[in-house]
mmCIF file of C-alpha atoms and ligand atoms in Angstrom:
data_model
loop_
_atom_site.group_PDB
_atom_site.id
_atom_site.type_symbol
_atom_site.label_atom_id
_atom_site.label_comp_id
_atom_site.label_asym_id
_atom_site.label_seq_id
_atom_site.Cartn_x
_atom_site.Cartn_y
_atom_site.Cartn_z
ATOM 1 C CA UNK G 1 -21.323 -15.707 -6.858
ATOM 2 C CA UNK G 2 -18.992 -12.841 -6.702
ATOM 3 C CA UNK G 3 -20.645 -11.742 -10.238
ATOM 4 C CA UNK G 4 -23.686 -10.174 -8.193
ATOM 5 C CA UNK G 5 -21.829 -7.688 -6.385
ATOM 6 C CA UNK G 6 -22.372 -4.070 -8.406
ATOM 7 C CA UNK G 7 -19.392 -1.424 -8.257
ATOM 8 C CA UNK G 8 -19.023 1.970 -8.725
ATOM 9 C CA UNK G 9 -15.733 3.898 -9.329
ATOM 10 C CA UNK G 10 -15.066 7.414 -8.578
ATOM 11 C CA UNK G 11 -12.408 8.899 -9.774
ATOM 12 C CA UNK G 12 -11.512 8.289 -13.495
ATOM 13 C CA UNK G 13 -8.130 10.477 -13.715
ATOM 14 C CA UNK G 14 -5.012 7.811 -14.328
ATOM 15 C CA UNK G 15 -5.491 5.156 -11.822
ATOM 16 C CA UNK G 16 -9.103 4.654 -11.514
ATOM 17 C CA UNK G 17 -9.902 3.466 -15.235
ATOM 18 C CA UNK G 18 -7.357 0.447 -14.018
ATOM 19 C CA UNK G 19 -9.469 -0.450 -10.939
ATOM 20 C CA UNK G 20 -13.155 0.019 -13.472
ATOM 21 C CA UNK G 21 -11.549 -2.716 -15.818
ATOM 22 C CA UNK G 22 -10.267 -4.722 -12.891
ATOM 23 C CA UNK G 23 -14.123 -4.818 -11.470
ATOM 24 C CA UNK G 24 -15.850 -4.920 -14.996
ATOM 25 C CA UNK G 25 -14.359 -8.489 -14.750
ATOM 26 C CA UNK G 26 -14.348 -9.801 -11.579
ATOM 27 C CA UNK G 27 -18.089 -8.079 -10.826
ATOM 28 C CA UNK G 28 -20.581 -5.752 -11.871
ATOM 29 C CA UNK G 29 -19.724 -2.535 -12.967
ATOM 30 C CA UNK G 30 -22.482 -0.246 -12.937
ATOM 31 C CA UNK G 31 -21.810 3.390 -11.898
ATOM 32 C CA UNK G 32 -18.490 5.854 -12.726
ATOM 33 C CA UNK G 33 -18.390 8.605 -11.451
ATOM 34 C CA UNK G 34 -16.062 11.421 -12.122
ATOM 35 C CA UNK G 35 -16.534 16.003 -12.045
ATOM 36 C CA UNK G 36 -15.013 15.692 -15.521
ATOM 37 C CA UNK G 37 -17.649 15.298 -18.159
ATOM 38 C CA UNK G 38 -14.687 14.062 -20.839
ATOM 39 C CA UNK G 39 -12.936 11.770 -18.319
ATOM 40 C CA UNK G 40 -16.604 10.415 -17.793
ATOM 41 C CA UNK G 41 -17.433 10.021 -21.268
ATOM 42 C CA UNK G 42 -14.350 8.664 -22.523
ATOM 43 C CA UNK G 43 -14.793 5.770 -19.853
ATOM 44 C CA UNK G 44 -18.277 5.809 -20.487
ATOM 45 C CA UNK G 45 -17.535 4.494 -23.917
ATOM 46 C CA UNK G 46 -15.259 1.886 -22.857
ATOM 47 C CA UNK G 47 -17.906 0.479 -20.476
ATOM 48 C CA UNK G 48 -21.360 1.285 -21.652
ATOM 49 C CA UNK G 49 -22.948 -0.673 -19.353
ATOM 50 C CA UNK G 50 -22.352 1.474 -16.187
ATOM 51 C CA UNK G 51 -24.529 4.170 -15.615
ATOM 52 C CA UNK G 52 -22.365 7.783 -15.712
ATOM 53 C CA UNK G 53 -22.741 10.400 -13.527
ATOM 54 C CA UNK G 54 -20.937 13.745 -12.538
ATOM 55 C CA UNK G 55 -22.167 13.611 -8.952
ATOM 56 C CA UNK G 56 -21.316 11.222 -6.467
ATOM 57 C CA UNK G 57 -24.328 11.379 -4.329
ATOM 58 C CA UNK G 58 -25.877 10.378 -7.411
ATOM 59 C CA UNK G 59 -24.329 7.436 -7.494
ATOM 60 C CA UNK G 60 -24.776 6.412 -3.469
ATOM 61 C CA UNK G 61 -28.383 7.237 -4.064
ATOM 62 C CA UNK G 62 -28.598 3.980 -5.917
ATOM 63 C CA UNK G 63 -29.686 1.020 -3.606
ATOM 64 C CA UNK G 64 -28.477 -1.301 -5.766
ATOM 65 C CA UNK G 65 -25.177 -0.133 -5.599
ATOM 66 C CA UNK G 66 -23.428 -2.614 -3.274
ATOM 67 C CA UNK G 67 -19.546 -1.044 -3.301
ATOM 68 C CA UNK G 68 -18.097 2.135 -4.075
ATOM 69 C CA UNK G 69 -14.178 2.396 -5.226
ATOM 70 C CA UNK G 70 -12.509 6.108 -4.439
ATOM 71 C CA UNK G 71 -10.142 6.902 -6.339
ATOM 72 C CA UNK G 72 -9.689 10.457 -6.739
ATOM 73 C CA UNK G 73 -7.461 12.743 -4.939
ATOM 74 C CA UNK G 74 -5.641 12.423 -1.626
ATOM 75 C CA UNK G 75 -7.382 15.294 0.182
ATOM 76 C CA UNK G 76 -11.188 13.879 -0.877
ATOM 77 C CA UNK G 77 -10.382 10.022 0.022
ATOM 78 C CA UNK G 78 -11.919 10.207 3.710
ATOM 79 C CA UNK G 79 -14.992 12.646 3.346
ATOM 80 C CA UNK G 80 -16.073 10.327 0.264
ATOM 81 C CA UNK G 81 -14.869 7.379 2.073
ATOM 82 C CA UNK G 82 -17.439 8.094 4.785
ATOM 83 C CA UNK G 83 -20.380 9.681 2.676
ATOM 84 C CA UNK G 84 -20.226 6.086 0.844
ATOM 85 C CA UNK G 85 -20.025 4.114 4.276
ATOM 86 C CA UNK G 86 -23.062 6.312 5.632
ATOM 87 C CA UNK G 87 -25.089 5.426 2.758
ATOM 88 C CA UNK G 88 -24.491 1.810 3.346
ATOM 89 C CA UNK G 89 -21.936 0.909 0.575
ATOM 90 C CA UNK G 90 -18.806 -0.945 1.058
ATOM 91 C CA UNK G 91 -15.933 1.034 -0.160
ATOM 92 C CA UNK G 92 -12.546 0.748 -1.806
ATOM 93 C CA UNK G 93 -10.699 3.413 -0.895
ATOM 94 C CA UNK G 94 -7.092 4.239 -2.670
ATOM 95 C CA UNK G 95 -4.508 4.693 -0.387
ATOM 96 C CA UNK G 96 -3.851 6.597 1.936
ATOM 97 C CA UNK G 97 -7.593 6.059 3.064
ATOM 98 C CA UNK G 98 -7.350 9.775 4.943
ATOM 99 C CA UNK G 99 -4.411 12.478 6.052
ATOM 100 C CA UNK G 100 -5.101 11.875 9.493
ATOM 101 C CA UNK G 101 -5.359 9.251 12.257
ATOM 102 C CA UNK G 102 -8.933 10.854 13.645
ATOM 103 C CA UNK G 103 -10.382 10.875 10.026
ATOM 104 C CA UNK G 104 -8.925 7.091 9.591
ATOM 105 C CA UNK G 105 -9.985 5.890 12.826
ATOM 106 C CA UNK G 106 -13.748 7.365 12.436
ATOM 107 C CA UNK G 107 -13.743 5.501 9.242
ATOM 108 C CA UNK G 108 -12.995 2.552 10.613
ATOM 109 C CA UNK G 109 -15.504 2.830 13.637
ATOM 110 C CA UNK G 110 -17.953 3.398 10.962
ATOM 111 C CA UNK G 111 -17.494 0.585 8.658
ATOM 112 C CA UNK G 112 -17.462 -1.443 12.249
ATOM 113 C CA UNK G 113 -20.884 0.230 13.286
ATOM 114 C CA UNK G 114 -21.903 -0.570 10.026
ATOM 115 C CA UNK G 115 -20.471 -4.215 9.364
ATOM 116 C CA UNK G 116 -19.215 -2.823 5.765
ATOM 117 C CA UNK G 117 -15.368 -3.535 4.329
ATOM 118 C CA UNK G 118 -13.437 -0.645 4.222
ATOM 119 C CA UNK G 119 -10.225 -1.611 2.392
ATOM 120 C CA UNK G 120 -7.511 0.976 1.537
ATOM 121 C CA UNK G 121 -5.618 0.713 -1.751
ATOM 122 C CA UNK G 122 -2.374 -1.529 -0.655
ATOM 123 C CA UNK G 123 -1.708 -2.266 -3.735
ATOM 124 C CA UNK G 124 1.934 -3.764 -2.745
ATOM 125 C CA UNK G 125 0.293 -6.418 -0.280
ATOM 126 C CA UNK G 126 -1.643 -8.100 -2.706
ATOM 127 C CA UNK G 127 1.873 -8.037 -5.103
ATOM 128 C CA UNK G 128 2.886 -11.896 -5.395
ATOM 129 C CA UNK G 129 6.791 -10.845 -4.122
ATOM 130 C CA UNK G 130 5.145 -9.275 -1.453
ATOM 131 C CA UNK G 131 3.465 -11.834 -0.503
ATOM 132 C CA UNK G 132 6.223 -14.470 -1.043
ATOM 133 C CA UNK G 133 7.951 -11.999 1.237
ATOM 134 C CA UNK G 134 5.642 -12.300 3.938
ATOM 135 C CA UNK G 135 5.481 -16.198 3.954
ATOM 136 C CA UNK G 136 9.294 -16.290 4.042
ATOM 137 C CA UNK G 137 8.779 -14.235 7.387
ATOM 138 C CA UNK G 138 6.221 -16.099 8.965
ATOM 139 C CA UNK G 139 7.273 -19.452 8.083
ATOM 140 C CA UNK G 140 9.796 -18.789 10.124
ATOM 141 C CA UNK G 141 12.767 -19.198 7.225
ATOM 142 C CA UNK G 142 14.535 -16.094 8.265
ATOM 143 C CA UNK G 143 14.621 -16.519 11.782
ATOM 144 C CA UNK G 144 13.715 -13.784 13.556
ATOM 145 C CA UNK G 145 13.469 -10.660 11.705
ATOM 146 C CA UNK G 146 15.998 -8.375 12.999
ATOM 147 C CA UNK G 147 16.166 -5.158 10.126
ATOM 148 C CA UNK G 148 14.186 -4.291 7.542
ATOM 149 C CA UNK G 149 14.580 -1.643 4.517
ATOM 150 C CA UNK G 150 12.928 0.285 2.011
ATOM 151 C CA UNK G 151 14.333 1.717 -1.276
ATOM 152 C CA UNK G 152 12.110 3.915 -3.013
ATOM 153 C CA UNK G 153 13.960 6.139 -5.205
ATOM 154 C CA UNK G 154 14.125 7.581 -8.702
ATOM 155 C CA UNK G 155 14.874 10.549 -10.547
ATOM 156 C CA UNK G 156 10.957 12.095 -10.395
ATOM 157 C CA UNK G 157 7.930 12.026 -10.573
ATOM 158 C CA UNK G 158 8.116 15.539 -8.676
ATOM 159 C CA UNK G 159 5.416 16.458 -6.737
ATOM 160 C CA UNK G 160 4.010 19.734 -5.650
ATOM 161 C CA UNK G 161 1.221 18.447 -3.782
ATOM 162 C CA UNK G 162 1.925 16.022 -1.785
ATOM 163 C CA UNK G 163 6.188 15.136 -0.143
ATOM 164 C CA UNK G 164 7.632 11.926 -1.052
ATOM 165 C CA UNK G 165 7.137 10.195 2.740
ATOM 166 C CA UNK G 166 3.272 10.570 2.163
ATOM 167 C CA UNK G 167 3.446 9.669 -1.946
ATOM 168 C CA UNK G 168 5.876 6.943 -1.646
ATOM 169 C CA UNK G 169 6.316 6.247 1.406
ATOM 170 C CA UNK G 170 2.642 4.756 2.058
ATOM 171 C CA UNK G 171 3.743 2.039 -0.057
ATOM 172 C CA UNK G 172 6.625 0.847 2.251
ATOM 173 C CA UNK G 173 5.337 1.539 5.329
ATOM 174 C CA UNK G 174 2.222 -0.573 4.855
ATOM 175 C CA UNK G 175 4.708 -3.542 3.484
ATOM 176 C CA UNK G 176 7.099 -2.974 6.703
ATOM 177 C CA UNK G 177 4.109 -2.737 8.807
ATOM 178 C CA UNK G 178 2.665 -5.799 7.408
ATOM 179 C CA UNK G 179 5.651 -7.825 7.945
ATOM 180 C CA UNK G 180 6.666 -6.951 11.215
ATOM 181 C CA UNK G 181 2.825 -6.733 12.507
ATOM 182 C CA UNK G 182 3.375 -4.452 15.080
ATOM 183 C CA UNK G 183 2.942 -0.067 15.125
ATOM 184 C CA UNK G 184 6.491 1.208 16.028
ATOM 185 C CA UNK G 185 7.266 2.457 19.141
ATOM 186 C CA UNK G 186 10.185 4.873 18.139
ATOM 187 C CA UNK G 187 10.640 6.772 15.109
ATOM 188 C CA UNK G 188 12.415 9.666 13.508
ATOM 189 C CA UNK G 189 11.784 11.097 9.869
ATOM 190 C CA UNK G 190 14.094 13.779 8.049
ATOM 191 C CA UNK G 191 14.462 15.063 4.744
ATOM 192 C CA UNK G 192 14.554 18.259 2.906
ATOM 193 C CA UNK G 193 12.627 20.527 0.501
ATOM 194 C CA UNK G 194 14.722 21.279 -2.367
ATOM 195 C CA UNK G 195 12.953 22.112 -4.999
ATOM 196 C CA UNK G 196 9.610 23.383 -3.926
ATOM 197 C CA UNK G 197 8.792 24.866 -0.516
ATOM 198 C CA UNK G 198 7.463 22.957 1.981
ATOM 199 C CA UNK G 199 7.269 19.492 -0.102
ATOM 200 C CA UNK G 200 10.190 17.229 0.897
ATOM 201 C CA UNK G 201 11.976 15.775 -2.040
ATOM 202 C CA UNK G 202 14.134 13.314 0.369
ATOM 203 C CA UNK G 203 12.841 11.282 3.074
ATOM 204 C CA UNK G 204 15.371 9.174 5.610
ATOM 205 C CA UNK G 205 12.740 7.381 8.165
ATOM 206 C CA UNK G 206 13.466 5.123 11.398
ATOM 207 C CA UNK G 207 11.259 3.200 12.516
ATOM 208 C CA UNK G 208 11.892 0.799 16.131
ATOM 209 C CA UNK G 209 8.929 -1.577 17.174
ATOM 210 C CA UNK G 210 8.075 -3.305 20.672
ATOM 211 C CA UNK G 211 9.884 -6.215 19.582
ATOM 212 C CA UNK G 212 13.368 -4.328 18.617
ATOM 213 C CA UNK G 213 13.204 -5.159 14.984
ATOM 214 C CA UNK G 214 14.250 -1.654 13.622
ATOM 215 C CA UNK G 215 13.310 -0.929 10.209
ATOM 216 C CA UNK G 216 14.145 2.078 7.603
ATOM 217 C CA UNK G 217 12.839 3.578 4.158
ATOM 218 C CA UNK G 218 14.713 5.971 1.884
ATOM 219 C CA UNK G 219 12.324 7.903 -0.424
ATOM 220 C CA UNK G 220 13.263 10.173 -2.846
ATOM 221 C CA UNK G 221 12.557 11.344 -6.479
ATOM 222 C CA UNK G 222 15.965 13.486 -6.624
ATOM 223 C CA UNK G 223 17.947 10.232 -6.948
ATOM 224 C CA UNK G 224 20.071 8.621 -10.019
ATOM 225 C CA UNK G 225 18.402 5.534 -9.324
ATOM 226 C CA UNK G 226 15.315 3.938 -9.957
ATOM 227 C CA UNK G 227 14.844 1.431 -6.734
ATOM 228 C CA UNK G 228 11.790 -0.308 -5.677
ATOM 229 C CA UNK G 229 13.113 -2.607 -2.831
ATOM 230 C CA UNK G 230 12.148 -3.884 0.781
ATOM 231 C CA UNK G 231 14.954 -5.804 2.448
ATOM 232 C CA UNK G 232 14.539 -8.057 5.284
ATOM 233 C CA UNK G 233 17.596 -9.340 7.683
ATOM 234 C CA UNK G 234 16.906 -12.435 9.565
ATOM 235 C CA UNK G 235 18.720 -14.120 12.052
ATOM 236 C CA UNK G 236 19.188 -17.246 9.711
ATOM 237 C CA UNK G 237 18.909 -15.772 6.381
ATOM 238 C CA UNK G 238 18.029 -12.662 3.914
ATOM 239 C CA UNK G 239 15.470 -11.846 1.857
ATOM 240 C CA UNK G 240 15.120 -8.976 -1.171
ATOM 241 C CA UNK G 241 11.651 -8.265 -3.001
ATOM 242 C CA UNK G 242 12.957 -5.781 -6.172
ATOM 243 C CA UNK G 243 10.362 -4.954 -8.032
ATOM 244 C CA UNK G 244 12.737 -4.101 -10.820
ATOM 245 C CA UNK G 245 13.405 -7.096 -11.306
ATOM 246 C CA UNK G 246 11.458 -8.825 -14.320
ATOM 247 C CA UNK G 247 11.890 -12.185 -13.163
ATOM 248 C CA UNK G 248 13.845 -12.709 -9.947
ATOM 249 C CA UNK G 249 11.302 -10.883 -7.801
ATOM 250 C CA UNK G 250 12.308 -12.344 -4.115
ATOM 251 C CA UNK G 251 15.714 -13.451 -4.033
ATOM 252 C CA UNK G 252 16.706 -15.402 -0.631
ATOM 253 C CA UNK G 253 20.042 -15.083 0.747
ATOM 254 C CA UNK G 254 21.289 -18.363 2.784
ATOM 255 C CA UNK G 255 24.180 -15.956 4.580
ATOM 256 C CA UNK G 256 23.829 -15.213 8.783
ATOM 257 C CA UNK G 257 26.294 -14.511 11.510
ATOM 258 C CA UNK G 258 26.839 -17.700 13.727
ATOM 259 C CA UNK G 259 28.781 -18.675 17.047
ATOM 260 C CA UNK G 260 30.357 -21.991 16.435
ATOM 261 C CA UNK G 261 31.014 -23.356 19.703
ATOM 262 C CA UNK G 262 35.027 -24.116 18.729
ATOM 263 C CA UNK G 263 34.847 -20.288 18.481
ATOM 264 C CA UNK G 264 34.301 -19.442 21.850
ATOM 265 C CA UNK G 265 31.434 -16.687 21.453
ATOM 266 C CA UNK G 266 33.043 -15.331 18.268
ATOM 267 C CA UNK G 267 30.932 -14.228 15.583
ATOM 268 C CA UNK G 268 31.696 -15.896 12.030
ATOM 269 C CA UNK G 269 29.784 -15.396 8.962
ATOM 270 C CA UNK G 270 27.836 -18.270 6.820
ATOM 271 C CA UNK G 271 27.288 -17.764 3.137
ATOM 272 C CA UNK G 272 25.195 -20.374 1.761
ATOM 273 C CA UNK G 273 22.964 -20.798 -1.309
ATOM 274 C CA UNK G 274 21.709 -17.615 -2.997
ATOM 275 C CA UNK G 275 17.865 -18.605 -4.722
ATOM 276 C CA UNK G 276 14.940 -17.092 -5.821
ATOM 277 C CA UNK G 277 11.663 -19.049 -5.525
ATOM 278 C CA UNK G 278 8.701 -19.265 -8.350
ATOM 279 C CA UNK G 279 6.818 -15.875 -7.626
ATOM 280 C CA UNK G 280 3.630 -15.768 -9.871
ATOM 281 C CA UNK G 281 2.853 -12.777 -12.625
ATOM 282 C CA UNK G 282 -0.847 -12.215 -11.396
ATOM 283 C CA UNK G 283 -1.310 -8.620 -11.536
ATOM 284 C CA UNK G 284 -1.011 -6.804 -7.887
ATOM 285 C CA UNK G 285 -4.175 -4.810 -8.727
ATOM 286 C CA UNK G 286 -6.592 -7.742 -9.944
ATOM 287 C CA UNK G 287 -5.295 -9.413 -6.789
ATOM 288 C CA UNK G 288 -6.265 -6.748 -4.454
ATOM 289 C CA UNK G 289 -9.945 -6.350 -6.170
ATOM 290 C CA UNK G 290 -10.149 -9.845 -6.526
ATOM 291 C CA UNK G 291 -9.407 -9.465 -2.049
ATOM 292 C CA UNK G 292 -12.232 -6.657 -2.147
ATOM 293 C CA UNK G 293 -14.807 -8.606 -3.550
ATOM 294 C CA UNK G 294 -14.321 -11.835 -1.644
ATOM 295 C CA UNK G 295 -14.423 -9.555 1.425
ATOM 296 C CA UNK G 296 -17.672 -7.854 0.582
ATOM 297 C CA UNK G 297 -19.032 -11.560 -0.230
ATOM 298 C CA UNK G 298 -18.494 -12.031 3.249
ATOM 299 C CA UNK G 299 -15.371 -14.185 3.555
ATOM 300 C CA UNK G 300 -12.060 -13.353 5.255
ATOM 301 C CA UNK G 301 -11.259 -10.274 8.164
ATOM 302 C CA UNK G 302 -13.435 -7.394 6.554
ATOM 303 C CA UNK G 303 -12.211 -5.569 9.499
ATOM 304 C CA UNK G 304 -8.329 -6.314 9.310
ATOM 305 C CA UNK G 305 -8.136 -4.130 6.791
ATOM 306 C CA UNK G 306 -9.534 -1.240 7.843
ATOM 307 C CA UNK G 307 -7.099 -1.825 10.982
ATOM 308 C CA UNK G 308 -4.378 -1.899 8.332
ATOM 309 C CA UNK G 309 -5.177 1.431 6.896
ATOM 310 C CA UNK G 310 -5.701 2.951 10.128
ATOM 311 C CA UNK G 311 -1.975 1.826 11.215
ATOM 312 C CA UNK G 312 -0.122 3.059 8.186
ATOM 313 C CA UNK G 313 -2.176 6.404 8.621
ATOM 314 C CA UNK G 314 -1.320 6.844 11.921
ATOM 315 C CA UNK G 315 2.146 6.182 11.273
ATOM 316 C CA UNK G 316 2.374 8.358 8.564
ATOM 317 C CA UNK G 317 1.195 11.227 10.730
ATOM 318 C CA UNK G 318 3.975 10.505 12.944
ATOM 319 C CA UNK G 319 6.509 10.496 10.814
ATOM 320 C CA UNK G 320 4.802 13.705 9.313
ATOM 321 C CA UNK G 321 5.127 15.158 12.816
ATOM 322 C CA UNK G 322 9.095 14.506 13.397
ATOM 323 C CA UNK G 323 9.617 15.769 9.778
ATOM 324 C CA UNK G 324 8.425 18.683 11.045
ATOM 325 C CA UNK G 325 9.998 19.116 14.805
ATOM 326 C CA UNK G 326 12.236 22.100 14.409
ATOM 327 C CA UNK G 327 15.853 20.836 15.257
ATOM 328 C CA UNK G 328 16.717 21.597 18.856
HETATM 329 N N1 LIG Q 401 -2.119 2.092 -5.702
HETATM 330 C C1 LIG Q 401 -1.372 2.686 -6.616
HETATM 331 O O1 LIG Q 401 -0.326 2.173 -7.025
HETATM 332 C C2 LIG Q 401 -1.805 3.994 -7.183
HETATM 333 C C3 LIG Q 401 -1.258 4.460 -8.379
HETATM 334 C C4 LIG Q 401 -1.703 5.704 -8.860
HETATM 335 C C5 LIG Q 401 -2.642 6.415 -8.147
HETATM 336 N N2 LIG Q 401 -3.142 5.931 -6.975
HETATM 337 C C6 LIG Q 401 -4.124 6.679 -6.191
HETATM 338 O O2 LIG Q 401 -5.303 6.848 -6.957
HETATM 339 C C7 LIG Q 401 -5.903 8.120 -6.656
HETATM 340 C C8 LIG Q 401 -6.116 8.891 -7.934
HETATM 341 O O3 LIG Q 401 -4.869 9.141 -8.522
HETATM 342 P P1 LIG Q 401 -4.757 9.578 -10.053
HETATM 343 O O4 LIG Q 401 -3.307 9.631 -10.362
HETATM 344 O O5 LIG Q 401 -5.660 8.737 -10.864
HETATM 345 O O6 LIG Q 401 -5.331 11.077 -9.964
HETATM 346 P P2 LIG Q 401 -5.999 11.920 -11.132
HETATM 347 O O7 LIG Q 401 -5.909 13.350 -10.700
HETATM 348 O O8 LIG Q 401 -5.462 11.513 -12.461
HETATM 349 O O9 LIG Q 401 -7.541 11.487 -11.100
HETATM 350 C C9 LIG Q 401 -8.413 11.807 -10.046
HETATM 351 C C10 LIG Q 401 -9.808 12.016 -10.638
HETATM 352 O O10 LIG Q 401 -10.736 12.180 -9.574
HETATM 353 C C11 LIG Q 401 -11.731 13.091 -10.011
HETATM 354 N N3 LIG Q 401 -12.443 13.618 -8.848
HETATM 355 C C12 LIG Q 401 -12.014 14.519 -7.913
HETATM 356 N N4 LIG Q 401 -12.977 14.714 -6.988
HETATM 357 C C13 LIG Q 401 -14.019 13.933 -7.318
HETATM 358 C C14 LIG Q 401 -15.290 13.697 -6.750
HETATM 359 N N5 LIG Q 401 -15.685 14.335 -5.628
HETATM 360 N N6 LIG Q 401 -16.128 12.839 -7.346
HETATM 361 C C15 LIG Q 401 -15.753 12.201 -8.487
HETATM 362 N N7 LIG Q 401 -14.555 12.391 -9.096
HETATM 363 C C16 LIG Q 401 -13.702 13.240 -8.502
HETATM 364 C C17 LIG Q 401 -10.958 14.129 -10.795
HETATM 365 O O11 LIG Q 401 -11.820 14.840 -11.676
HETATM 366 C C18 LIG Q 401 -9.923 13.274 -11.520
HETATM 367 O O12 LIG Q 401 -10.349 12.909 -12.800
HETATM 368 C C19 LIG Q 401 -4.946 8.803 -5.671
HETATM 369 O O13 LIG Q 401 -5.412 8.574 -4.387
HETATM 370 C C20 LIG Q 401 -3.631 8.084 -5.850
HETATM 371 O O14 LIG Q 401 -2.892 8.064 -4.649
HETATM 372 C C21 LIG Q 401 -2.753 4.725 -6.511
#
């Protein structure tokens, strides 16, 4: 069934080549697309099927073309977002879907308008530890969720182009988000440009929601280590996704504060069991086209989704915003 749909990918730099092999399996590949005559070509040989093309309105122009996949630079993700919605395709669109909340939100009115899926590039929601992650929450086996954390640090990649809250920190925030399933209602960012103007190396971000859970991220590529972490703090017990981790993916933590009643409204500490449960090795990205396709085939929330890129966009801006606030 899913076979029929026909995709074309944009983009054929680093990342996109992944998402053309991803949907040369799971549909039909039949249009790249990229300004590069060599990048085209060289993909063009791995998947001769697919009709090549330097021009992206080329590509639209197709009406057999059911879904388009952007993945080309950050600035050029809503204005090809929205040609491809306009001309009736679904679209894929790598994350972040656009730099601002008014370009996000008019995407998402038009894929509304439109009835077509317009599914940013959260490629960590579709990860298996993620997702473990999130049925530990909403099972209810943490109690409530009081604090969550992000780690996203390493020594580089250093960027000139874009500061390390909107390259890395799109990744936690739409896992944070996602877990706590509300937009905060507080929230601070700070960091510094060390290295080149007006690009922020280090990023410290608070976040507070509606609920008072309070969450954090700490993203940085000037750091000695490489961490790729979200910690949650329940009221009963503690969960880690590291995605350093080879094997142990999720680890649960069976420790909480409790108020024995011979203790007379002192707080002691419980330290249970430390586990980590069966996370599978399906890969994150075949997982999150596999999600795309079923959506376009009509099944699931097409327009949760959108919602979801919306939130972490508007977030981002935000946090963008109090980076930015001059220190009284
Ligand atoms: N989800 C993830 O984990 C992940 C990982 C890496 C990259 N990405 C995202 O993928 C996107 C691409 O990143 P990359 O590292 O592959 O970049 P890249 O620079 O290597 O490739 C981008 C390609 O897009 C092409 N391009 C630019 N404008 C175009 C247009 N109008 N029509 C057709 N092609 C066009 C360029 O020629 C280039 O080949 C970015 O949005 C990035 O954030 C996501």
């Amino acid at each position: 069934m899913t076979a029929e749909i026909s995709v074309g990918v944009a983009g054929l730099g680093y990342w996109g080549p992944n998402l053309a092999r991803n949907f040369d399996d799971l549909a039909r590949l039949t249009w790249l697309c990229d300004l590069d005559p060599e990048l085209l070509a060289r993909q063009s040989a791995r998947f001769p099927q697919a009709r090549g093309t330097v021009d992206f309105e080329e590509m639209l122009a197709d009406d057999e073309l059911d879904a388009v996949v952007v993945a080309t630079p950050v600035p050029t993700h809503a204005a090809l977002a929205r040609r491809a919605l306009e001309a009736g395709k679904h679209v894929l669109v790598e994350k972040p879907p656009a730099l601002t909340a008014t370009e996000a939100e008019d995407l998402v009115a038009l894929a509304a308008e439109r009835d077509l899926v317009c599914m940013p590039g959260h490629l960590l929601l579709y990860h298996p530890g993620v997702r473990k992650l999130h049925e530990l929450v909403t099972s209810g086996e943490l109690g409530d969720v009081l604090v969550l954390y992000g780690n996203r640090q390493n020594l580089g990649k250093i960027r000139k182009d874009e500061n390390a809250l909107w390259s890395l920190g799109v990744h936690d925030l739409s896992v944070i988000l996602h877990l706590v399933g509300e937009e905060p209602s507080e929230l601070w960012a700070h960091g510094s440009a060390f290295l080149t103007p007006g690009v922020e190396d280090v990023v410290f971000c608070y976040l507070r929601f509606p609920s008072g859970k309070i969450a954090h991220m700490h993203l940085s590529w000037l750091d000695p280590h490489k961490m790729r972490k979200i910690t949650v703090v329940g009221s009963e017990k503690m969960a880690v996704f590291d995605d350093m981790e080879l094997e142990r993916k999720v680890t649960v933590y069976e420790k909480a504060p409790e108020q024995p009643a011979q203790t007379y409204g002192e707080w002691r500490t419980r330290t249970g069991d430390i586990f980590s449960p069966k996370v599978s090795n399906d890969e994150p990205l075949r997982l999150e086209c596999r999600e795309f396709v079923r959506l376009v085939g009509g099944e699931g929330d097409r327009s949760q989704v959108a919602r979801d890129g919306l939130s972490v966009v508007r977030v981002l801006e935000q946090l963008q915003a109090s980076l930015e606030a001059v220190p009284a």
